[in-house]
Coordinates of N, CA and C in Angstrom, one line a residue:
M173 N 15.6 3.4 -3.6 CA 15.5 2.3 -2.7 C 14.9 2.8 -1.4
S174 N 14.0 2.2 -0.7 CA 13.4 2.6 0.3 C 13.9 1.8 1.3
N175 N 14.5 2.5 2.6 CA 15.2 1.7 3.7 C 14.2 1.5 4.7
I176 N 14.2 0.2 5.1 CA 13.3 -0.3 6.2 C 14.3 -1.1 7.1
N177 N 15.3 -0.6 7.6 CA 16.2 -1.3 8.6 C 15.5 -1.9 9.9
N178 N 14.3 -1.1 10.0 CA 13.7 -1.6 11.4 C 12.7 -2.5 11.2
V179 N 12.9 -3.6 10.1 CA 11.8 -4.3 10.0 C 11.6 -5.3 10.9
N180 N 12.8 -5.7 11.8 CA 12.7 -6.6 12.8 C 11.7 -6.2 13.8
S181 N 11.7 -4.9 14.4 CA 10.9 -4.4 15.3 C 9.4 -4.4 14.7
S182 N 9.1 -4.2 13.4 CA 7.8 -4.3 13.0 C 7.3 -5.8 13.0
G183 N 8.1 -6.8 12.7 CA 7.7 -8.1 12.7 C 7.3 -8.5 14.2
N184 N 8.1 -8.0 15.2 CA 7.9 -8.3 16.5 C 6.6 -7.8 17.0
V185 N 6.0 -6.8 16.5 CA 4.8 -6.3 16.9 C 3.8 -7.3 16.8
F186 N 3.7 -8.1 15.8 CA 2.7 -9.2 15.9 C 2.9 -10.2 16.9
L187 N 4.2 -10.6 17.2 CA 4.4 -11.6 18.1 C 4.0 -11.0 19.4
D188 N 4.5 -9.8 19.7 CA 3.9 -9.0 21.1 C 2.5 -9.1 21.3
L189 N 1.6 -8.8 20.0 CA 0.2 -8.8 20.2 C -0.2 -10.2 20.7
N190 N 0.3 -11.2 20.0 CA -0.1 -12.5 20.2 C 0.2 -12.8 21.8
K191 N 1.3 -12.4 22.2 CA 1.6 -12.7 23.6 C 0.7 -12.1 24.6
Q192 N 0.4 -10.7 24.3 CA -0.5 -10.0 25.0 C -2.0 -10.7 25.1
D193 N -2.3 -11.1 23.8 CA -3.7 -11.9 23.9 C -3.6 -13.3 24.9
D194 N -2.7 -13.9 24.7 CA -2.6 -15.1 25.6 C -2.4 -14.7 26.9
A195 N -1.8 -13.5 27.3 CA -1.5 -13.2 28.8 C -3.0 -12.6 29.2
S196 N -3.7 -12.1 28.3 CA -5.1 -11.8 28.7 C -6.1 -13.0 29.0
K197 N -6.0 -13.8 28.3 CA -6.7 -15.0 28.6 C -6.3 -15.7 29.8
T198 N -4.9 -15.8 30.0 CA -4.6 -16.4 31.1 C -4.9 -15.8 32.3
A199 N -4.9 -14.3 32.4 CA -5.3 -13.6 33.5 C -6.7 -13.7 33.8
A200 N -7.5 -13.5 32.8 CA -8.9 -13.7 33.1 C -9.2 -15.0 33.7
Q201 N -8.6 -16.3 33.3 CA -9.0 -17.4 33.9 C -8.5 -17.5 35.3
E202 N -7.2 -17.0 35.5 CA -6.8 -16.8 37.0 C -7.6 -16.0 37.9
Q203 N -8.1 -15.0 37.5 CA -9.1 -14.1 38.3 C -10.3 -15.0 38.6
S204 N -10.8 -15.7 37.5 CA -12.1 -16.4 37.7 C -11.9 -17.6 38.7
D205 N -10.8 -18.2 38.7 CA -10.3 -19.5 39.6 C -10.2 -19.0 40.9
M206 N -9.4 -17.8 41.1 CA -9.2 -17.3 42.3 C -10.5 -17.0 43.1
F207 N -11.5 -16.5 42.3 CA -12.6 -15.9 42.9 C -13.6 -17.1 43.6
M208 N -13.4 -18.2 42.6 CA -14.1 -19.5 43.0 C -13.4 -20.1 44.2
Q209 N -12.2 -20.0 44.3 CA -11.6 -20.6 45.4 C -11.7 -19.9 46.5
L210 N -11.8 -18.6 46.6 CA -12.1 -17.8 47.8 C -13.5 -18.1 48.3
M211 N -14.4 -18.1 47.3 CA -15.9 -18.3 47.7 C -15.9 -19.6 48.4
I212 N -15.2 -20.7 47.8 CA -15.4 -22.1 48.4 C -14.7 -22.3 49.8
A213 N -13.7 -21.6 49.9 CA -12.9 -21.5 51.2 C -13.9 -20.9 52.2
Q214 N -14.5 -19.7 51.9 CA -15.3 -19.0 52.7 C -16.6 -19.9 53.1
M215 N -17.3 -20.7 52.2 CA -18.2 -21.7 52.6 C -17.7 -22.8 53.5
Q216 N -16.5 -23.2 53.1 CA -16.0 -24.4 54.2 C -15.6 -23.8 55.5
N217 N -15.3 -22.6 55.8 CA -14.8 -22.2 57.0 C -15.8 -21.5 57.8
Q218 N -17.0 -21.2 57.2 CA -18.0 -20.5 57.8 C -18.3 -21.0 59.1
D219 N -18.9 -20.3 60.0 CA -19.4 -20.9 61.4 C -20.7 -21.4 61.1
P220 N -20.8 -22.6 61.7 CA -22.3 -23.4 61.2 C -23.2 -22.7 62.2
T221 N -22.8 -22.0 63.2 CA -24.0 -21.5 64.1 C -24.2 -20.0 63.7
S222 N -23.5 -19.6 62.8 CA -23.8 -18.4 62.2 C -23.5 -18.3 60.7
P223 N -24.3 -19.1 60.0 CA -24.0 -19.2 58.5 C -24.2 -17.8 57.8
A224 N -23.5 -17.5 56.8 CA -23.5 -16.3 56.1 C -25.0 -16.2 55.4
D225 N -25.4 -14.8 55.4 CA -26.7 -14.5 54.6 C -26.6 -15.0 53.0
T226 N -27.6 -15.7 52.6 CA -27.9 -16.0 51.3 C -27.6 -14.9 50.4
S227 N -28.2 -13.8 50.8 CA -28.0 -12.6 49.8 C -26.4 -12.3 49.6
D228 N -25.7 -12.5 50.6 CA -24.3 -12.1 50.5 C -23.6 -13.1 49.4
Y229 N -24.0 -14.4 49.4 CA -23.5 -15.3 48.3 C -24.0 -14.8 47.1
M230 N -25.3 -14.4 46.9 CA -25.9 -14.0 45.5 C -25.2 -12.7 45.2
N231 N -24.6 -12.0 45.9 CA -24.0 -10.7 45.5 C -22.5 -11.1 45.0
Q232 N -22.1 -12.1 45.7 CA -20.7 -12.4 45.1 C -20.7 -13.1 43.8
I233 N -21.8 -14.0 43.7 CA -22.0 -14.5 42.4 C -22.1 -13.5 41.3
S234 N -23.0 -12.7 41.7 CA -23.2 -11.5 40.6 C -22.0 -10.7 40.3
Q235 N -20.9 -10.6 41.3 CA -19.9 -9.7 41.2 C -19.0 -10.6 40.1
M236 N -18.9 -12.0 40.6 CA -18.4 -12.9 39.5 C -18.6 -12.9 38.1
S237 N -19.9 -12.9 37.9 CA -20.5 -12.9 36.8 C -20.2 -11.6 35.9
M238 N -20.0 -10.4 36.8 CA -19.8 -9.3 36.0 C -18.5 -9.2 35.7
V239 N -17.5 -9.6 36.5 CA -16.1 -9.7 36.2 C -15.8 -10.5 34.9
E240 N -16.5 -11.8 35.0 CA -16.2 -12.5 33.8 C -16.7 -12.0 32.6
S241 N -17.9 -11.3 32.7 CA -18.6 -10.4 31.5 C -17.5 -9.5 30.8
I242 N -16.9 -8.7 31.8 CA -15.7 -7.8 31.5 C -14.8 -8.3 30.8
N243 N -14.2 -9.5 31.2 CA -13.1 -10.3 30.7 C -13.3 -10.6 29.3
N244 N -14.7 -11.2 29.1 CA -15.0 -11.8 27.8 C -14.9 -10.7 26.8
M245 N -15.6 -9.6 27.2 CA -15.6 -8.3 26.4 C -14.1 -7.9 26.2
N246 N -13.3 -7.9 26.9 CA -11.7 -7.6 26.6 C -11.3 -8.5 25.6
L247 N -11.6 -9.9 25.8 CA -11.1 -10.9 25.0 C -11.8 -10.7 23.5
T248 N -13.0 -10.3 23.6 CA -13.6 -10.2 22.0 C -13.1 -8.9 21.3
M249 N -12.8 -7.8 22.3 CA -12.2 -6.6 21.7 C -10.7 -7.0 21.2
Q250 N -10.1 -7.8 21.8 CA -8.7 -8.2 21.5 C -8.6 -8.9 20.1
G251 N -9.7 -9.9 20.2 CA -9.8 -10.7 18.9 C -10.2 -9.8 17.6
M252 N -11.1 -8.8 17.8 CA -11.3 -7.9 16.8 C -10.1 -7.2 16.3
S253 N -9.3 -6.7 17.4 CA -7.9 -5.9 17.1 C -7.1 -6.7 16.2
N254 N -6.7 -8.0 16.6 CA -6.0 -8.9 15.9 C -6.4 -9.2 14.3
S255 N -7.9 -9.3 14.3 CA -8.4 -9.4 12.9 C -8.1 -8.4 12.0
M256 N -8.2 -7.0 12.5 CA -7.9 -5.8 11.8 C -6.4 -5.8 11.5
L257 N -5.7 -6.3 12.6 CA -4.3 -6.3 12.3 C -3.9 -7.2 11.1
S258 N -4.6 -8.3 11.0 CA -4.1 -9.5 10.1 C -4.3 -8.7 8.8
S259 N -5.7 -8.2 8.6 CA -6.2 -7.7 7.4 C -5.1 -6.6 6.9
Q260 N -4.9 -5.7 7.8 CA -3.7 -4.6 7.6 C -2.4 -5.3 6.9
T261 N -2.0 -6.3 7.7 CA -0.7 -7.0 7.3 C -0.9 -7.7 6.1
A262 N -1.9 -8.2 5.7 CA -2.1 -8.8 4.3 C -2.1 -7.8 3.3
L263 N -2.7 -6.7 3.5 CA -2.6 -5.6 2.5 C -1.4 -5.2 2.2
Q264 N -0.7 -5.0 3.2 CA 0.8 -4.4 3.1 C 1.7 -5.6 2.5
A265 N 1.5 -6.7 2.8 CA 2.2 -7.9 2.3 C 1.9 -8.1 0.9
S266 N 0.8 -7.8 0.4 CA 0.4 -7.9 -1.0 C 1.0 -6.7 -1.9
S267 N 1.2 -5.7 -1.2 CA 1.9 -4.6 -2.0 C 3.4 -4.8 -2.1
M268 N 3.9 -5.9 -1.4 CA 5.4 -6.2 -1.6 C 5.7 -6.9 -3.0
V269 N 4.6 -7.7 -3.3 CA 4.9 -8.6 -4.6 C 5.2 -7.7 -5.9
G270 N 6.2 -8.3 -6.5 CA 6.8 -7.6 -7.7 C 8.2 -6.7 -7.3
K271 N 8.4 -6.4 -6.0 CA 9.3 -5.5 -5.6 C 10.6 -6.2 -5.4
T272 N 11.8 -5.6 -5.2 CA 13.0 -6.2 -4.7 C 13.3 -6.1 -3.2
V273 N 13.5 -7.1 -2.8 CA 14.0 -7.4 -1.2 C 15.6 -7.8 -1.2
Y274 N 16.1 -7.0 -0.4 CA 17.6 -7.4 -0.3 C 17.9 -8.2 1.0
V275 N 18.3 -9.6 0.7 CA 18.3 -10.5 1.6 C 19.7 -11.0 1.8
P276 N 20.0 -11.7 3.0 CA 21.4 -12.1 3.1 C 21.9 -13.4 2.3
T277 N 22.6 -13.2 1.1 CA 23.2 -14.1 0.3 C 24.4 -13.8 -0.4
T278 N 25.2 -14.7 -1.1 CA 26.3 -14.3 -1.8 C 26.0 -14.5 -3.3
Q279 N 24.9 -15.0 -3.6 CA 24.5 -15.4 -5.0 C 23.8 -14.3 -5.7
A280 N 24.3 -13.6 -6.6 CA 23.6 -12.6 -7.2 C 23.0 -13.1 -8.7
K281 N 21.7 -12.8 -8.7 CA 21.2 -13.2 -10.0 C 21.2 -12.0 -10.8
V282 N 22.0 -11.8 -11.9 CA 22.0 -10.6 -12.7 C 21.4 -10.6 -14.2
G283 N 20.6 -9.6 -14.3 CA 19.8 -9.5 -15.5 C 20.7 -8.9 -16.8
D284 N 19.9 -8.9 -17.8 CA 20.7 -8.6 -19.2 C 21.3 -7.2 -19.1
D285 N 21.1 -6.4 -18.1 CA 21.8 -5.2 -18.0 C 23.0 -5.3 -17.4
G286 N 23.4 -6.6 -16.8 CA 24.8 -6.8 -16.3 C 25.1 -6.0 -14.9
M287 N 24.1 -5.5 -14.3 CA 24.2 -4.7 -13.2 C 24.1 -5.4 -11.9
I288 N 25.0 -5.2 -10.9 CA 24.9 -5.7 -9.5 C 24.6 -4.8 -8.5
Q289 N 23.6 -5.0 -7.7 CA 23.5 -4.1 -6.6 C 23.2 -4.9 -5.5
G290 N 23.6 -4.1 -4.5 CA 23.6 -4.7 -2.9 C 23.8 -3.9 -1.9
V291 N 23.5 -4.3 -0.7 CA 23.8 -3.6 0.6 C 24.7 -4.3 1.4
M292 N 25.5 -3.7 2.1 CA 26.6 -4.1 3.1 C 26.2 -3.5 4.4
A293 N 26.4 -4.5 5.3 CA 26.4 -4.2 6.7 C 27.6 -4.0 7.5
L294 N 27.9 -2.8 7.9 CA 29.2 -2.5 8.4 C 29.1 -2.0 9.8
Q295 N 29.7 -2.9 10.7 CA 29.7 -2.8 12.2 C 30.4 -1.4 12.6
T296 N 31.6 -1.1 11.9 CA 32.4 0.0 12.1 C 32.8 0.7 10.7
S297 N 33.4 1.7 10.8 CA 33.9 2.4 9.7 C 35.4 1.7 9.4
H298 N 35.6 1.6 8.0 CA 36.8 1.1 7.4 C 37.2 1.9 6.4
E299 N 38.6 1.9 6.3 CA 39.4 2.7 5.2 C 39.2 2.3 3.9
D300 N 38.8 0.8 3.7 CA 38.5 0.4 2.5 C 37.7 -0.8 2.5
V301 N 36.6 -0.8 1.4 CA 35.9 -2.1 1.4 C 35.8 -2.3 -0.2
R302 N 35.9 -3.6 -0.3 CA 36.0 -4.2 -1.8 C 35.0 -5.3 -2.2
V303 N 34.6 -5.3 -3.3 CA 33.6 -6.3 -3.7 C 34.4 -7.3 -4.8
K304 N 34.2 -8.6 -4.5 CA 34.8 -9.5 -5.4 C 33.7 -10.3 -6.2
V305 N 33.9 -10.6 -7.3 CA 32.9 -11.2 -8.1 C 33.4 -12.4 -8.7
Y306 N 32.6 -13.7 -8.7 CA 33.0 -14.8 -9.3 C 32.0 -15.3 -10.3
D307 N 32.5 -15.9 -11.4 CA 31.5 -16.4 -12.2 C 31.2 -17.9 -11.9
S308 N 30.2 -18.4 -12.8 CA 29.8 -19.7 -12.4 C 30.8 -20.9 -12.2
T309 N 32.0 -20.6 -12.6 CA 33.0 -21.6 -12.7 C 34.0 -21.4 -11.6
G310 N 33.7 -20.3 -10.8 CA 34.5 -20.1 -9.6 C 35.6 -19.2 -9.9
A311 N 35.8 -18.7 -11.1 CA 36.9 -17.7 -11.5 C 36.7 -16.3 -11.1
Q312 N 37.4 -15.7 -10.5 CA 37.2 -14.2 -10.1 C 37.3 -13.5 -11.5
I313 N 36.4 -12.7 -11.6 CA 36.0 -11.8 -12.7 C 36.3 -10.2 -12.3
S314 N 36.1 -10.0 -11.1 CA 36.1 -8.4 -10.8 C 36.7 -8.3 -9.3
N315 N 37.4 -7.3 -8.9 CA 37.7 -7.0 -7.6 C 37.6 -5.3 -7.6
L316 N 36.3 -5.1 -7.1 CA 36.1 -3.6 -7.1 C 36.2 -2.8 -5.6
S317 N 37.1 -1.8 -5.5 CA 37.4 -1.2 -4.3 C 36.3 0.1 -4.2
L318 N 35.5 0.1 -2.9 CA 34.7 1.1 -2.9 C 35.2 2.2 -2.1
G319 N 36.3 2.0 -1.6 CA 37.1 3.2 -0.7 C 36.6 3.3 0.6
A320 N 37.0 4.1 1.4 CA 36.5 4.2 2.8 C 34.9 4.4 3.0
Q321 N 34.5 3.6 4.0 CA 33.2 3.5 4.3 C 32.8 3.8 5.6
A322 N 31.7 4.5 5.9 CA 31.3 4.8 7.3 C 30.6 3.6 7.8
A323 N 30.3 3.4 9.1 CA 29.6 2.3 9.8 C 28.0 2.6 9.3
G324 N 27.4 1.5 9.2 CA 26.1 1.3 8.9 C 25.8 0.5 7.6
D325 N 24.7 0.7 7.1 CA 24.2 0.0 6.0 C 24.6 0.8 4.7
G326 N 25.6 0.2 4.0 CA 26.0 0.9 2.7 C 25.6 0.2 1.6
Q327 N 25.4 0.9 0.5 CA 25.0 0.4 -0.7 C 26.2 0.4 -2.0
F328 N 26.0 -0.5 -2.7 CA 27.1 -0.7 -3.8 C 26.3 -1.1 -5.1
K329 N 26.9 -0.6 -6.2 CA 26.1 -0.8 -7.5 C 27.2 -0.7 -8.5
F330 N 27.4 -1.8 -9.4 CA 28.4 -1.7 -10.5 C 28.1 -2.6 -11.7
Q331 N 28.8 -2.1 -12.8 CA 28.6 -3.1 -14.0 C 29.7 -4.1 -14.0
L332 N 29.2 -5.4 -14.4 CA 29.8 -6.5 -14.8 C 31.0 -6.1 -15.9
P333 N 32.1 -6.9 -15.8 CA 33.1 -6.5 -17.0 C 32.4 -6.9 -18.3
E334 N 33.0 -6.3 -19.3 CA 32.7 -6.5 -20.5 C 32.7 -8.1 -21.0
G335 N 31.6 -8.5 -21.7 CA 31.9 -10.0 -21.9 C 31.0 -10.9 -21.1
Y336 N 30.7 -10.2 -20.0 CA 29.6 -11.0 -19.0 C 28.3 -10.4 -19.0
G337 N 27.4 -11.2 -18.8 CA 26.1 -10.7 -19.0 C 25.2 -11.4 -17.9
A338 N 23.8 -11.7 -18.3 CA 22.8 -12.2 -17.4 C 23.3 -13.8 -16.9
G339 N 23.2 -13.9 -15.6 CA 23.4 -15.2 -15.0 C 23.7 -15.2 -13.5
D340 N 24.2 -16.2 -12.9 CA 24.4 -16.3 -11.6 C 25.7 -16.0 -11.2
Y341 N 26.2 -15.1 -10.4 CA 27.6 -14.8 -9.8 C 27.7 -14.9 -8.3
K342 N 28.8 -15.1 -8.0 CA 29.0 -15.1 -6.4 C 29.6 -13.8 -6.1
I343 N 29.2 -13.2 -4.9 CA 29.6 -12.0 -4.5 C 30.4 -12.0 -3.1
E344 N 31.5 -11.6 -2.9 CA 31.9 -11.5 -1.5 C 32.5 -10.0 -1.3
V345 N 32.0 -9.6 -0.1 CA 32.5 -8.2 0.5 C 33.2 -8.3 1.4
E346 N 34.3 -7.7 1.3 CA 35.3 -7.6 2.4 C 35.8 -6.4 2.9
A347 N 36.1 -6.0 4.2 CA 36.4 -4.7 4.8 C 37.8 -4.7 5.3
K348 N 38.5 -3.7 5.0 CA 40.0 -3.8 5.5 C 39.9 -3.4 7.1
W349 N 40.6 -4.4 7.7 CA 40.7 -4.5 9.2 C 42.2 -4.5 9.5
G350 N 43.1 -3.4 9.9 CA 44.3 -3.5 9.9 C 45.1 -3.8 8.7
D351 N 45.8 -4.7 8.6 CA 46.5 -5.2 7.5 C 45.7 -6.2 6.6
D352 N 44.7 -6.7 6.9 CA 43.9 -7.7 6.4 C 42.4 -7.2 6.1
Y353 N 41.9 -8.2 5.4 CA 40.4 -7.9 5.0 C 39.5 -8.9 5.6
V354 N 38.5 -8.4 6.1 CA 37.5 -9.5 6.8 C 36.2 -9.5 6.1
P355 N 35.6 -10.6 6.1 CA 34.3 -10.8 5.4 C 33.0 -9.8 6.0
V356 N 32.3 -9.3 5.2 CA 31.2 -8.5 5.8 C 29.9 -9.2 5.0
Q357 N 28.8 -9.1 5.9 CA 27.7 -9.6 5.3 C 27.0 -8.7 4.1
A358 N 26.9 -9.4 3.2 CA 26.3 -8.7 1.9 C 24.8 -9.1 1.9
Y359 N 23.9 -8.2 1.3 CA 22.4 -8.4 0.9 C 22.3 -8.1 -0.4
L360 N 21.8 -9.1 -1.1 CA 21.4 -9.0 -2.6 C 20.1 -9.0 -3.0
G361 N 19.7 -8.4 -4.1 CA 18.4 -8.3 -4.4 C 17.6 -9.3 -4.9
R362 N 16.4 -9.6 -4.6 CA 15.6 -10.8 -5.1 C 14.2 -10.2 -5.3
N363 N 13.6 -10.6 -6.5 CA 12.2 -10.2 -6.7 C 11.1 -11.0 -5.9
V364 N 10.2 -10.5 -5.5 CA 9.4 -11.1 -4.5 C 8.3 -11.7 -5.4
D365 N 8.0 -12.9 -5.4 CA 7.1 -13.7 -6.2 C 5.6 -13.7 -5.5
S366 N 5.7 -13.9 -4.1 CA 4.5 -13.8 -3.5 C 4.8 -13.9 -1.8
V367 N 3.9 -13.7 -1.1 CA 4.0 -13.4 0.4 C 3.1 -14.5 1.1
S368 N 3.7 -15.1 2.0 CA 2.6 -16.2 2.8 C 2.6 -15.6 4.3
L369 N 1.5 -15.5 4.8 CA 1.2 -15.0 6.2 C 0.9 -16.1 7.0
G370 N 1.5 -15.9 8.2 CA 0.7 -17.0 9.3 C -0.3 -16.5 9.9
Q371 N -0.6 -17.0 11.0 CA -1.8 -16.5 11.9 C -1.7 -15.3 12.5
N372 N -2.8 -14.2 12.2 CA -2.5 -12.8 12.6 C -1.5 -12.1 12.2
G373 N -0.9 -12.6 11.0 CA 0.3 -11.8 10.3 C 1.4 -12.3 10.9
V374 N 1.6 -13.2 11.7 CA 2.8 -13.6 12.3 C 3.4 -14.7 11.5
G375 N 4.8 -14.7 11.4 CA 5.5 -15.7 10.7 C 5.4 -15.4 9.1
M376 N 5.4 -14.1 8.7 CA 5.4 -13.7 7.3 C 6.6 -14.4 6.5
K377 N 6.5 -15.0 5.3 CA 7.4 -15.5 4.6 C 7.3 -14.9 3.3
I378 N 8.6 -14.4 2.9 CA 8.7 -13.8 1.5 C 9.2 -14.7 0.5
N379 N 8.3 -15.0 -0.4 CA 8.8 -16.2 -1.4 C 9.6 -15.4 -2.6
I380 N 10.7 -15.8 -2.8 CA 11.5 -15.3 -3.8 C 12.1 -16.5 -4.6
E381 N 12.7 -16.3 -5.7 CA 13.4 -17.2 -6.7 C 14.3 -18.2 -5.8
G382 N 14.1 -19.5 -6.0 CA 15.0 -20.3 -5.2 C 14.6 -20.6 -3.7
G383 N 13.5 -20.0 -3.2 CA 13.1 -20.4 -1.9 C 12.3 -19.2 -1.1
S384 N 12.3 -19.1 0.0 CA 11.7 -18.2 0.7 C 12.6 -17.6 2.0
V385 N 12.2 -16.5 2.5 CA 13.0 -15.9 3.7 C 12.1 -15.3 4.5
S386 N 12.3 -15.3 5.8 CA 11.3 -14.7 6.7 C 11.5 -13.1 6.8
F387 N 10.5 -12.3 7.2 CA 10.4 -10.9 7.0 C 11.6 -10.4 7.8
D388 N 12.0 -11.0 8.9 CA 12.9 -10.1 9.6 C 14.4 -10.4 8.9
Q389 N 14.6 -11.1 7.9 CA 15.8 -11.5 7.3 C 16.0 -10.2 6.1
V390 N 14.8 -9.4 5.9 CA 14.8 -8.5 4.9 C 15.7 -7.3 5.2
K391 N 16.7 -6.9 4.7 CA 17.4 -5.6 5.1 C 16.7 -4.3 4.6
Q392 N 16.4 -4.4 3.3 CA 15.8 -3.2 2.7 C 14.8 -3.6 1.5
I393 N 14.0 -2.7 1.2 CA 13.0 -3.0 0.2 C 13.1 -2.0 -1.0
G394 N 13.4 -2.4 -2.1 CA 13.5 -1.6 -3.4 C 12.4 -1.6 -4.2
A395 N 12.5 -0.7 -5.3 CA 11.3 -0.7 -6.2 C 11.0 -1.9 -7.0

């Protein structure tokens, strides 16, 4: 199972690039507006008895055109960069189809092998962590102790009790805290059916059985 715990930061790269693109467009427009305002103010406040040389205005207009050309070139390059980024993201997204992603849920979809696999997010270390399993009727069928666990993202894998096979089961992960047990966020596997991309790769949706999740909700990606 490959660990991609930093998927959040990867998703934010696309958001940051979009923000930079918008910022570049805004800055270019502000520079152009400021230049025009200064030029108009200069014309309005010039001395009528000693007007500015026409060539000075022509030089200023030429400078303004040059600045706008550079800004437009920057925007074009930014657009090309976003297009390449979108293509790269689409390629990466397509490679996820058919793989298993671990998403926050309590509902485990168990196959014929009767195996349950998941990831648990522990903020601190605990002297014991246990996993409870409930069947479709709500009856508890298993209470597995995983023993002491260190802080971080831990994995668990176990076989259902004899007599239980493929189907939907509810999973609860609890960590010992003092004399009590407290709930722990569990991430269970789902097969990726397809991936939907937003503009420039932003807003990626992972389509799984029963719905979809955003890319930043994925804790890990498995084979």
